[in-house]
Coordinates of C-alpha atoms and ligand atoms in Angstrom, one line a residue:
V658 CA 60.0 69.6 152.9
A659 CA 57.0 70.6 150.9
A660 CA 54.7 70.9 153.9
M661 CA 57.3 72.4 156.2
S662 CA 56.5 75.3 158.5
T663 CA 58.9 77.5 160.4
G664 CA 60.2 75.9 163.6
T665 CA 59.8 72.3 162.6
F666 CA 62.7 71.2 160.3
V667 CA 65.6 69.1 161.6
Q668 CA 68.4 67.8 159.4
L669 CA 68.8 64.0 159.9
E670 CA 70.6 62.9 156.7
P671 CA 74.3 63.1 156.1
L672 CA 75.3 66.5 154.6
N673 CA 78.3 65.5 152.4
Y674 CA 77.7 64.2 148.9
R675 CA 80.3 62.0 147.3
G676 CA 80.2 59.5 144.4
G677 CA 76.5 60.0 143.8
A678 CA 75.2 59.6 147.4
R679 CA 75.0 61.4 150.8
V680 CA 77.8 60.3 153.1
E681 CA 79.2 61.2 156.5
P682 CA 82.8 62.5 156.1
V683 CA 85.5 59.9 156.9
D684 CA 87.3 62.5 159.1
S685 CA 86.5 65.8 160.6
S686 CA 88.4 69.0 161.5
G687 CA 85.7 70.1 164.0
T688 CA 82.0 70.9 164.0
E689 CA 79.8 73.9 163.1
K690 CA 76.2 74.6 163.9
A691 CA 73.7 75.6 161.2
F692 CA 70.7 77.6 162.4
E693 CA 67.2 78.4 161.3
P694 CA 67.5 82.2 161.4
A695 CA 63.7 82.7 161.8
T696 CA 63.7 80.9 165.2
G697 CA 67.3 80.7 166.3
R698 CA 67.0 76.9 166.4
V699 CA 70.0 74.7 165.5
I700 CA 68.9 72.6 162.6
A701 CA 72.1 70.7 162.0
T702 CA 75.6 70.2 163.4
L703 CA 78.1 69.8 160.7
Q704 CA 81.1 67.7 160.7
C705 CA 83.7 69.9 159.0
S706 CA 85.4 67.6 156.5
G707 CA 89.0 66.8 157.2
E708 CA 91.9 66.2 154.8
N709 CA 91.0 62.5 154.2
E710 CA 87.4 63.3 153.2
V711 CA 88.7 66.1 150.9
N712 CA 91.1 63.6 149.3
L713 CA 88.2 61.1 148.7
A714 CA 86.0 63.8 147.3
V715 CA 88.7 64.9 144.8
K716 CA 89.5 61.3 143.8
S717 CA 85.8 60.7 143.1
A718 CA 85.5 63.9 141.2
K719 CA 88.6 63.0 139.2
D720 CA 87.1 59.7 138.2
A721 CA 83.9 61.3 137.1
F722 CA 85.8 63.9 135.1
E723 CA 87.5 61.2 133.1
I724 CA 84.0 60.0 132.0
W725 CA 82.5 63.5 131.6
R726 CA 85.3 65.2 129.6
K727 CA 84.9 62.6 126.8
K728 CA 81.2 63.4 126.3
S729 CA 80.1 65.7 123.5
G730 CA 78.8 69.2 124.4
M731 CA 75.4 68.0 123.3
E732 CA 75.5 65.1 125.7
R733 CA 76.5 67.3 128.6
G734 CA 73.8 69.8 127.6
Q735 CA 71.2 67.0 127.8
V736 CA 72.1 66.3 131.5
L737 CA 72.1 69.9 132.4
L738 CA 68.8 70.4 130.7
E739 CA 67.2 67.6 132.6
A740 CA 68.7 69.0 135.8
A741 CA 67.2 72.4 135.0
R742 CA 63.8 70.7 134.5
M743 CA 64.0 69.0 137.8
V744 CA 65.0 72.2 139.6
K745 CA 62.0 73.8 138.1
E746 CA 59.8 70.9 139.1
Q747 CA 61.1 71.0 142.7
K748 CA 61.2 74.8 142.9
D749 CA 58.9 75.1 145.9
A750 CA 60.7 72.4 148.0
I751 CA 64.1 73.9 147.2
A752 CA 62.8 77.4 148.0
I753 CA 61.4 76.3 151.3
M754 CA 64.7 74.7 152.3
E755 CA 66.5 77.9 151.3
T756 CA 64.2 80.0 153.4
I757 CA 64.5 77.8 156.4
N758 CA 68.3 77.8 156.3
N759 CA 68.9 81.4 155.1
G760 CA 66.0 83.3 156.4
K761 CA 65.1 85.1 153.2
S762 CA 61.4 85.4 152.4
I763 CA 59.8 82.5 150.5
F764 CA 58.7 85.0 147.9
E765 CA 62.4 85.9 147.2
A766 CA 63.7 82.3 147.5
R767 CA 61.4 81.3 144.7
L768 CA 62.9 84.0 142.5
D769 CA 66.4 82.7 143.4
I770 CA 65.4 79.2 142.3
D771 CA 64.1 80.6 139.0
T772 CA 67.5 82.3 138.3
S773 CA 69.1 78.9 139.3
W774 CA 67.3 76.7 136.8
Q775 CA 67.6 79.4 134.2
C776 CA 71.4 79.2 134.7
L777 CA 71.4 75.4 134.2
E778 CA 69.2 75.8 131.1
Y779 CA 71.4 78.6 129.6
Y780 CA 74.7 76.6 130.0
A781 CA 73.0 73.5 128.7
G782 CA 72.3 75.5 125.6
L783 CA 75.9 76.7 125.3
A784 CA 77.5 73.3 125.9
A785 CA 76.9 72.1 122.4
S786 CA 78.1 75.3 120.7
M787 CA 81.5 75.4 122.4
A788 CA 84.0 75.1 119.6
G789 CA 87.5 76.1 118.6
E790 CA 88.6 77.7 115.4
H791 CA 90.5 76.5 112.3
V792 CA 93.3 78.7 111.0
Q793 CA 94.8 78.3 107.6
L794 CA 98.7 78.6 107.5
P795 CA 101.2 78.8 104.6
N796 CA 101.8 75.9 102.2
G797 CA 98.6 74.0 103.3
S798 CA 99.6 73.7 106.9
F799 CA 96.9 74.7 109.4
G800 CA 96.1 75.0 113.0
Y801 CA 93.1 74.6 115.1
T802 CA 92.1 75.3 118.7
R803 CA 90.2 73.0 121.1
R804 CA 88.4 74.4 124.1
E805 CA 89.1 71.9 126.8
P806 CA 88.0 71.6 130.4
L807 CA 90.3 72.4 133.3
G808 CA 89.6 69.3 135.4
V809 CA 88.3 69.2 139.0
C810 CA 87.1 72.7 139.9
V811 CA 86.3 73.8 143.4
G812 CA 83.4 76.1 144.2
I813 CA 83.3 77.9 147.6
G814 CA 80.1 79.6 148.4
A815 CA 78.7 82.4 150.7
W816 CA 75.5 82.0 152.7
N817 CA 73.3 84.7 151.1
Y818 CA 72.4 82.9 147.9
P819 CA 73.3 79.2 148.8
F820 CA 71.5 77.4 145.9
Q821 CA 71.9 80.1 143.3
I822 CA 75.7 80.3 144.0
A823 CA 76.0 76.5 143.7
C824 CA 74.2 76.7 140.3
W825 CA 76.1 79.8 139.0
K826 CA 79.3 78.0 139.6
S827 CA 78.5 74.4 138.7
A828 CA 76.4 74.9 135.5
P829 CA 79.2 76.6 133.5
A830 CA 81.8 74.3 135.1
L831 CA 79.9 71.1 134.1
A832 CA 78.9 72.5 130.7
C833 CA 82.6 72.9 129.9
G834 CA 83.4 69.3 130.8
N835 CA 84.8 69.8 134.3
A836 CA 83.8 68.1 137.6
M837 CA 83.1 70.3 140.6
I838 CA 83.4 70.0 144.4
F839 CA 81.3 72.5 146.1
K840 CA 81.8 73.7 149.6
P841 CA 78.8 75.7 150.9
S842 CA 79.1 78.2 153.7
P843 CA 78.8 76.3 157.1
F844 CA 75.9 78.6 157.9
T845 CA 73.9 77.3 154.9
P846 CA 74.8 73.7 154.2
M847 CA 71.4 72.4 153.1
S848 CA 70.3 73.3 149.6
A849 CA 73.5 72.3 147.7
L850 CA 72.6 68.7 148.6
L851 CA 69.4 69.1 146.7
L852 CA 71.3 70.2 143.7
A853 CA 73.7 67.3 144.0
E854 CA 70.9 64.8 144.1
I855 CA 69.3 66.4 141.1
Y856 CA 72.5 66.2 139.0
T857 CA 72.8 62.5 139.8
K858 CA 69.2 61.8 138.9
A859 CA 69.6 63.8 135.7
G860 CA 72.4 61.5 134.6
A861 CA 75.7 63.0 135.7
P862 CA 78.3 60.4 136.5
P863 CA 78.7 59.7 140.2
G864 CA 81.3 62.2 141.6
L865 CA 80.8 64.9 139.0
F866 CA 79.3 67.2 141.6
N867 CA 80.4 66.5 145.1
V868 CA 79.5 68.5 148.2
V869 CA 82.0 68.8 151.0
Q870 CA 80.9 70.6 154.2
G871 CA 83.1 72.6 156.5
G872 CA 84.6 76.0 157.2
A873 CA 88.0 77.7 156.5
A874 CA 90.1 74.6 157.2
T875 CA 88.1 72.4 154.8
G876 CA 88.2 75.2 152.2
Q877 CA 92.0 75.3 152.6
F878 CA 92.4 71.5 152.0
L879 CA 90.4 72.0 148.9
C880 CA 92.3 75.0 147.5
Q881 CA 95.6 73.4 148.2
H882 CA 94.9 70.0 146.7
R883 CA 97.2 69.2 143.8
H884 CA 94.5 67.7 141.7
V885 CA 92.2 70.8 142.0
A886 CA 92.6 72.8 138.8
K887 CA 90.6 75.9 139.6
V888 CA 88.8 77.7 142.5
S889 CA 85.7 79.8 142.1
F890 CA 85.0 81.7 145.3
T891 CA 82.1 83.9 146.5
G892 CA 82.6 85.6 149.8
S893 CA 84.5 88.4 151.6
V894 CA 87.5 90.3 150.4
P895 CA 89.8 89.0 153.2
T896 CA 89.0 85.4 152.4
G897 CA 89.3 86.1 148.7
M898 CA 92.9 87.3 149.3
K899 CA 93.7 84.0 151.1
I900 CA 92.1 82.0 148.3
M901 CA 94.2 83.8 145.7
E902 CA 97.4 83.4 147.8
M903 CA 96.8 79.6 148.2
S904 CA 95.9 79.2 144.5
S905 CA 99.0 81.1 143.4
K906 CA 101.1 78.3 144.9
G907 CA 99.7 75.9 142.5
I908 CA 99.3 78.5 139.6
K909 CA 95.6 77.8 139.7
P910 CA 93.2 80.2 138.0
V911 CA 90.7 81.8 140.4
T912 CA 87.3 83.5 140.0
L913 CA 86.7 85.9 142.9
E914 CA 83.2 87.3 143.5
L915 CA 83.7 89.5 146.5
G916 CA 82.0 92.3 148.5
G917 CA 80.9 95.8 147.5
K918 CA 79.8 99.2 148.5
S919 CA 78.0 100.1 145.4
P920 CA 76.7 103.6 144.4
L921 CA 73.2 104.3 143.2
I922 CA 72.9 107.7 141.6
I923 CA 69.5 109.3 141.3
F924 CA 69.3 112.4 139.1
S925 CA 66.5 115.0 139.5
D926 CA 65.2 114.2 136.0
C927 CA 64.4 110.6 136.9
D928 CA 61.1 108.8 137.1
L929 CA 60.8 109.2 140.9
E930 CA 58.4 106.3 141.4
N931 CA 60.8 103.9 139.7
A932 CA 63.8 105.4 141.4
V933 CA 62.2 104.8 144.8
K934 CA 61.4 101.2 143.9
G935 CA 65.0 100.9 142.6
A936 CA 66.5 102.1 145.8
L937 CA 64.4 99.6 147.9
V938 CA 65.4 96.7 145.6
A939 CA 69.0 97.9 145.7
N940 CA 69.0 97.7 149.5
F941 CA 66.5 95.4 151.1
L942 CA 66.5 92.1 149.2
T943 CA 67.6 89.2 151.4
Q944 CA 67.6 91.5 154.4
G945 CA 70.3 93.6 152.7
Q946 CA 72.7 90.8 152.6
V947 CA 73.6 91.1 149.0
C948 CA 77.1 91.8 147.7
C949 CA 76.0 94.1 144.8
N950 CA 73.6 96.2 146.8
G951 CA 73.5 99.9 146.0
T952 CA 74.0 101.1 149.6
R953 CA 75.3 104.5 148.9
V954 CA 72.3 106.3 147.5
F955 CA 73.3 109.6 145.9
V956 CA 70.3 111.8 145.3
Q957 CA 70.4 115.1 143.5
K958 CA 69.7 118.0 145.8
E959 CA 66.5 119.2 144.1
I960 CA 64.6 116.0 144.8
I961 CA 66.2 114.6 147.9
D962 CA 63.4 115.6 150.3
K963 CA 60.7 114.2 148.1
F964 CA 62.7 111.0 147.4
T965 CA 63.6 110.5 151.0
K966 CA 60.0 110.9 152.2
E967 CA 58.7 108.3 149.7
V968 CA 61.5 105.9 150.5
V969 CA 60.8 106.1 154.2
K970 CA 57.0 105.6 153.6
Q971 CA 57.6 102.5 151.5
T972 CA 60.2 101.1 153.9
Q973 CA 57.8 101.4 156.8
N974 CA 55.4 99.2 154.8
I975 CA 57.8 96.3 154.4
R976 CA 56.3 93.3 156.2
I977 CA 58.9 91.7 158.5
G978 CA 58.3 88.3 160.0
D979 CA 58.0 84.5 159.4
P980 CA 59.9 84.1 156.1
L981 CA 57.7 81.1 155.1
L982 CA 54.5 83.2 155.1
E983 CA 53.4 84.3 151.6
D984 CA 53.1 88.0 152.4
T985 CA 56.4 88.4 154.3
R986 CA 58.9 90.5 152.4
M987 CA 61.7 90.6 155.0
G988 CA 62.9 87.7 157.2
P989 CA 65.7 87.5 159.8
L990 CA 69.4 88.1 159.2
I991 CA 71.6 85.1 159.0
N992 CA 72.7 84.8 162.6
G993 CA 73.1 86.6 166.0
P994 CA 76.6 87.8 165.6
H995 CA 75.9 89.2 162.1
L996 CA 72.8 91.0 163.5
E997 CA 74.9 92.5 166.2
R998 CA 77.5 93.6 163.6
V999 CA 74.9 95.3 161.5
L1000 CA 73.4 97.1 164.5
G1001 CA 76.9 98.1 165.5
F1002 CA 77.3 99.9 162.1
I1003 CA 74.1 101.9 162.8
K1004 CA 75.3 102.8 166.2
S1005 CA 78.6 104.1 164.8
A1006 CA 76.7 106.0 162.0
K1007 CA 74.8 107.8 164.7
E1008 CA 78.0 108.6 166.6
E1009 CA 79.5 110.0 163.5
G1010 CA 76.6 112.3 162.9
A1011 CA 74.2 110.5 160.6
T1012 CA 70.4 110.6 161.3
V1013 CA 68.4 107.5 161.5
L1014 CA 65.2 108.5 159.7
Y1015 CA 63.6 105.1 160.1
G1016 CA 64.4 101.6 161.5
G1017 CA 67.7 100.2 162.5
E1018 CA 66.3 98.5 165.6
P1019 CA 66.1 94.8 166.7
Y1020 CA 62.6 93.6 165.9
E1021 CA 60.5 90.9 167.7
P1022 CA 57.7 89.6 165.6
T1023 CA 54.5 88.9 167.5
D1024 CA 54.5 85.1 166.8
P1025 CA 56.2 83.6 169.9
K1026 CA 58.1 80.9 168.0
L1027 CA 60.0 83.7 166.2
K1028 CA 61.1 85.3 169.5
H1029 CA 64.7 84.1 169.2
G1030 CA 65.1 84.9 165.5
Y1031 CA 67.5 87.5 164.2
Y1032 CA 65.2 90.3 163.0
M1033 CA 65.7 94.0 162.6
T1034 CA 63.8 96.8 161.0
P1035 CA 65.2 98.1 157.7
C1036 CA 67.2 101.3 158.2
I1037 CA 67.3 104.6 156.4
L1038 CA 70.2 106.9 157.2
T1039 CA 70.4 110.6 156.1
N1040 CA 72.8 113.4 156.8
C1041 CA 75.5 111.0 155.7
R1042 CA 79.0 112.1 154.6
D1043 CA 81.4 110.2 152.4
D1044 CA 83.9 109.7 155.1
M1045 CA 81.5 107.9 157.6
T1046 CA 82.1 104.2 158.3
C1047 CA 78.5 103.4 157.2
V1048 CA 79.3 104.9 153.8
R1049 CA 82.7 103.4 153.3
E1050 CA 82.4 99.9 154.6
E1051 CA 80.2 97.0 153.5
I1052 CA 77.5 96.5 156.1
F1053 CA 75.8 93.5 154.5
G1054 CA 72.5 94.3 156.2
P1055 CA 69.3 96.4 155.5
V1056 CA 70.9 99.8 155.8
M1057 CA 70.5 102.5 153.2
S1058 CA 72.7 105.6 153.4
I1059 CA 71.3 108.6 151.5
L1060 CA 73.8 111.2 150.3
S1061 CA 73.1 114.5 148.6
F1062 CA 74.9 115.7 145.4
K1063 CA 74.7 118.7 143.1
T1064 CA 76.5 117.9 139.8
E1065 CA 77.2 114.9 137.6
A1066 CA 81.0 115.4 137.7
E1067 CA 80.9 115.7 141.5
V1068 CA 78.8 112.5 142.0
L1069 CA 80.9 110.5 139.6
D1070 CA 84.1 111.4 141.6
R1071 CA 82.4 110.4 144.9
A1072 CA 80.8 107.3 143.5
N1073 CA 84.1 106.0 142.3
D1074 CA 86.0 106.9 145.5
T1075 CA 85.9 103.3 146.9
T1076 CA 88.2 100.3 146.7
F1077 CA 85.2 98.2 145.7
G1078 CA 83.7 98.0 142.2
L1079 CA 81.0 95.4 142.0
A1080 CA 77.9 97.3 140.8
A1081 CA 76.5 100.7 140.3
G1082 CA 73.2 102.2 139.2
V1083 CA 71.8 105.4 137.7
F1084 CA 68.3 106.7 137.4
T1085 CA 67.7 109.4 134.9
R1086 CA 65.4 110.1 131.9
D1087 CA 68.3 111.7 130.0
I1088 CA 69.5 108.9 127.7
Q1089 CA 72.9 110.5 126.9
R1090 CA 73.6 111.1 130.6
A1091 CA 72.6 107.6 131.4
H1092 CA 75.2 106.1 129.1
R1093 CA 77.8 108.7 129.9
V1094 CA 77.5 108.0 133.6
A1095 CA 77.5 104.2 133.0
A1096 CA 80.7 104.5 131.0
E1097 CA 82.5 106.4 133.8
L1098 CA 81.4 104.3 136.7
Q1099 CA 84.1 101.9 137.9
A1100 CA 82.0 98.8 138.4
G1101 CA 81.5 95.4 136.8
T1102 CA 77.7 95.9 136.4
C1103 CA 76.0 99.2 135.8
Y1104 CA 72.2 99.3 136.0
I1105 CA 70.3 102.1 134.1
N1106 CA 66.9 102.8 135.5
N1107 CA 66.7 99.5 137.6
Y1108 CA 68.8 97.7 140.1
N1109 CA 69.7 94.1 141.3
V1110 CA 68.3 92.3 138.3
S1111 CA 70.7 89.5 137.3
P1112 CA 69.6 87.7 134.1
V1113 CA 71.8 84.7 133.4
E1114 CA 72.6 86.0 129.9
L1115 CA 74.6 88.9 131.3
P1116 CA 78.1 88.5 132.9
F1117 CA 78.3 89.3 136.6
G1118 CA 81.5 90.2 138.5
G1119 CA 83.6 92.9 140.0
Y1120 CA 86.2 95.6 139.3
K1121 CA 88.8 96.6 141.8
K1122 CA 88.7 94.8 145.2
S1123 CA 85.3 93.3 144.3
G1124 CA 87.1 90.6 142.4
F1125 CA 87.7 89.3 138.9
G1126 CA 86.5 86.7 136.6
R1127 CA 82.8 86.6 135.7
E1128 CA 79.8 84.4 136.4
N1129 CA 76.9 84.1 134.0
G1130 CA 76.9 85.1 130.3
R1131 CA 78.9 83.5 127.5
V1132 CA 82.2 84.8 128.8
T1133 CA 82.1 82.5 131.8
I1134 CA 83.0 79.6 129.4
E1135 CA 86.4 81.1 129.2
Y1136 CA 86.8 80.9 133.0
Y1137 CA 86.1 77.2 133.1
S1138 CA 88.0 76.1 130.1
Q1139 CA 91.5 76.3 128.5
L1140 CA 92.5 76.6 124.9
K1141 CA 94.7 74.1 123.2
T1142 CA 96.3 75.1 120.0
V1143 CA 97.1 72.2 117.6
Y1144 CA 99.6 72.9 114.7
V1145 CA 99.3 70.6 111.7
E1146 CA 102.3 70.4 109.3
M1147 CA 101.4 69.5 105.8
G1148 CA 104.9 69.7 104.4
D1149 CA 108.4 68.7 105.5
V1150 CA 110.2 69.9 108.6
E1151 CA 112.6 72.8 107.9
S1152 CA 115.5 72.5 110.3
P1153 CA 118.4 74.9 110.6
F1154 CA 120.4 72.1 112.1
Ligands
LIG2323 N1 80.5 89.2 144.7 C1 79.6 88.3 145.0 O1 79.0 87.6 144.1 C2 79.2 88.0 146.4 C3 80.0 88.4 147.5 N2 79.7 88.1 148.8 C4 80.5 88.6 149.9 O2 80.7 87.6 150.8 C5 80.7 88.2 152.2 C6 79.7 87.4 153.1 O3 79.8 86.1 152.9 P1 80.6 85.2 154.0 O4 80.2 83.8 153.8 O5 80.5 85.8 155.3 O6 82.1 85.3 153.5 P2 83.4 84.5 154.0 O7 84.5 85.1 153.1 O8 83.6 84.5 155.4 O9 83.1 83.0 153.6 C7 82.8 82.6 152.3 C8 83.2 81.1 152.1 O10 84.6 81.0 152.2 C9 84.9 79.9 153.2 N3 86.2 80.2 153.8 C10 86.4 81.0 154.8 N4 87.7 81.1 155.1 C11 88.3 80.3 154.1 C12 89.7 80.0 153.9 N5 90.7 80.5 154.6 N6 90.0 79.2 152.8 C13 88.9 78.7 152.0 N7 87.7 78.9 152.3 C14 87.3 79.8 153.3 C15 83.7 80.0 154.1 O11 83.6 78.8 154.8 C16 82.6 80.2 153.1 O12 82.2 79.0 152.5 C17 80.4 89.6 152.0 O13 81.6 90.4 152.0 C18 79.8 89.7 150.6 O14 79.9 90.9 150.0 C19 78.6 87.4 149.1 C20 77.8 87.0 148.1 C21 78.0 87.3 146.7
LIG2324 N1 71.2 87.5 142.7 C1 72.2 88.4 143.0 C2 73.5 87.7 143.5 C3 74.3 88.6 144.3 C4 74.9 87.9 145.4 O1 75.3 86.7 145.3 O2 75.1 88.5 146.5

């Protein structure tokens, strides 16, 4: 992979991973094509794992769990630490694979791989410190708690951060002593395999991290399996609802990382240069296909013209093209239907009265090999109203809607008027206002004077329909473990009978 250039990669090896090796699934519920979005080439045809393959993957994970759960936190941490080291060492190769399969620029893919090994390293560090508590009770009796793993956990991923999502789910799961079966999105089946190989080489028992490829049907077999103890899902709200419904039948805990329509509030007293950079970062990473993007950009009336002019100027300068080139900052969208969907949102925005200040058009790079890729120019919409489709619905593409506001109270009401609640941002130099606004925003993550930074030390997750449970941070330990209370009697049993 290391010497790979756009338009050359073809997947030849099996894409499932079970018991410490790549395997073809024993049965299949159909096929899916995976593309190289930069060129529109098919790079793999997936066999969607059937029920028998899912059963084998669960059995293999269960066997590995029996070994892994008995290890000390320190021992588990050592394996994760070695895996982190290997991810770091193979950063370029993994980033190239991510770029080929997802379309994001190599520049960004490398940053994603950094957040991935950092996640492994962080939970490696926490593994040894996981402990219960000792509680003294009357007459010398006492109790203690044990933090125990759940068992075989399932991770189901979206296509926008394939490797990072696999790490954000598996690192805390494994640190807590669980096994994990990961199902990537069928659009991006590749990079999770690299992680699986790394875990095995780092010393994880075979089966501890299995990869099962497929779409909705495969996901359902996994969620409904009686030996699956927990499901952690990243994806859309409608699928999240189905996952929750399926899991409820087995009283399985779920973590749901769902979509968003997050507000970014820019007050007139902000540092304008940073606010402009913040708005670009909030909207255009990974071609705008980011769940926590701040796509509703509320700008205070006094500075809206100046802000908008600068945002347009900087957006025009974004270099679109071959995502494997070092100076590219925006690659193609994930596939043809998704590109059409995003362009459809721009069309309806125009019909509803918004103005396209810049972009929003299909884009054909000059390099002929990119002719059939899924490119578009990043789009800035103004004259937007809160009731427009582009302002209410998640577009999941490079489309920024700029809205004007006058007062703090007004903008808070409007910012919170959404069924989503994944993230929010505020730019201001007024320290009291910054914290007051952050406290009032209904979102799982609030950025003050920045946007879309996701350090592993901080929990990430949603309010409202953006989901529940958290990834990253210490708190995620609680989502991958259960607490056992042990009561110890030091006297005689007192019985009323
Ligand atoms: N909150 C977060 O952390 C993130 C949320 N997302 C959200 O994900 C969406 C885009 O990702 P997509 O892959 O298109 O979402 P999706 O919901 O279509 O698919 C996500 C995953 O679920 C699987 N799946 C689909 N139907 C299923 C079923 N019935 N049972 C089990 N599994 C099933 C898919 O194969 C895929 O692996 C956006 O709405 C975005 O906001 C994306 C990334 C991060
Ligand atoms: N690095 C940001 C993760 C957000 C997302 O998965 O969409």
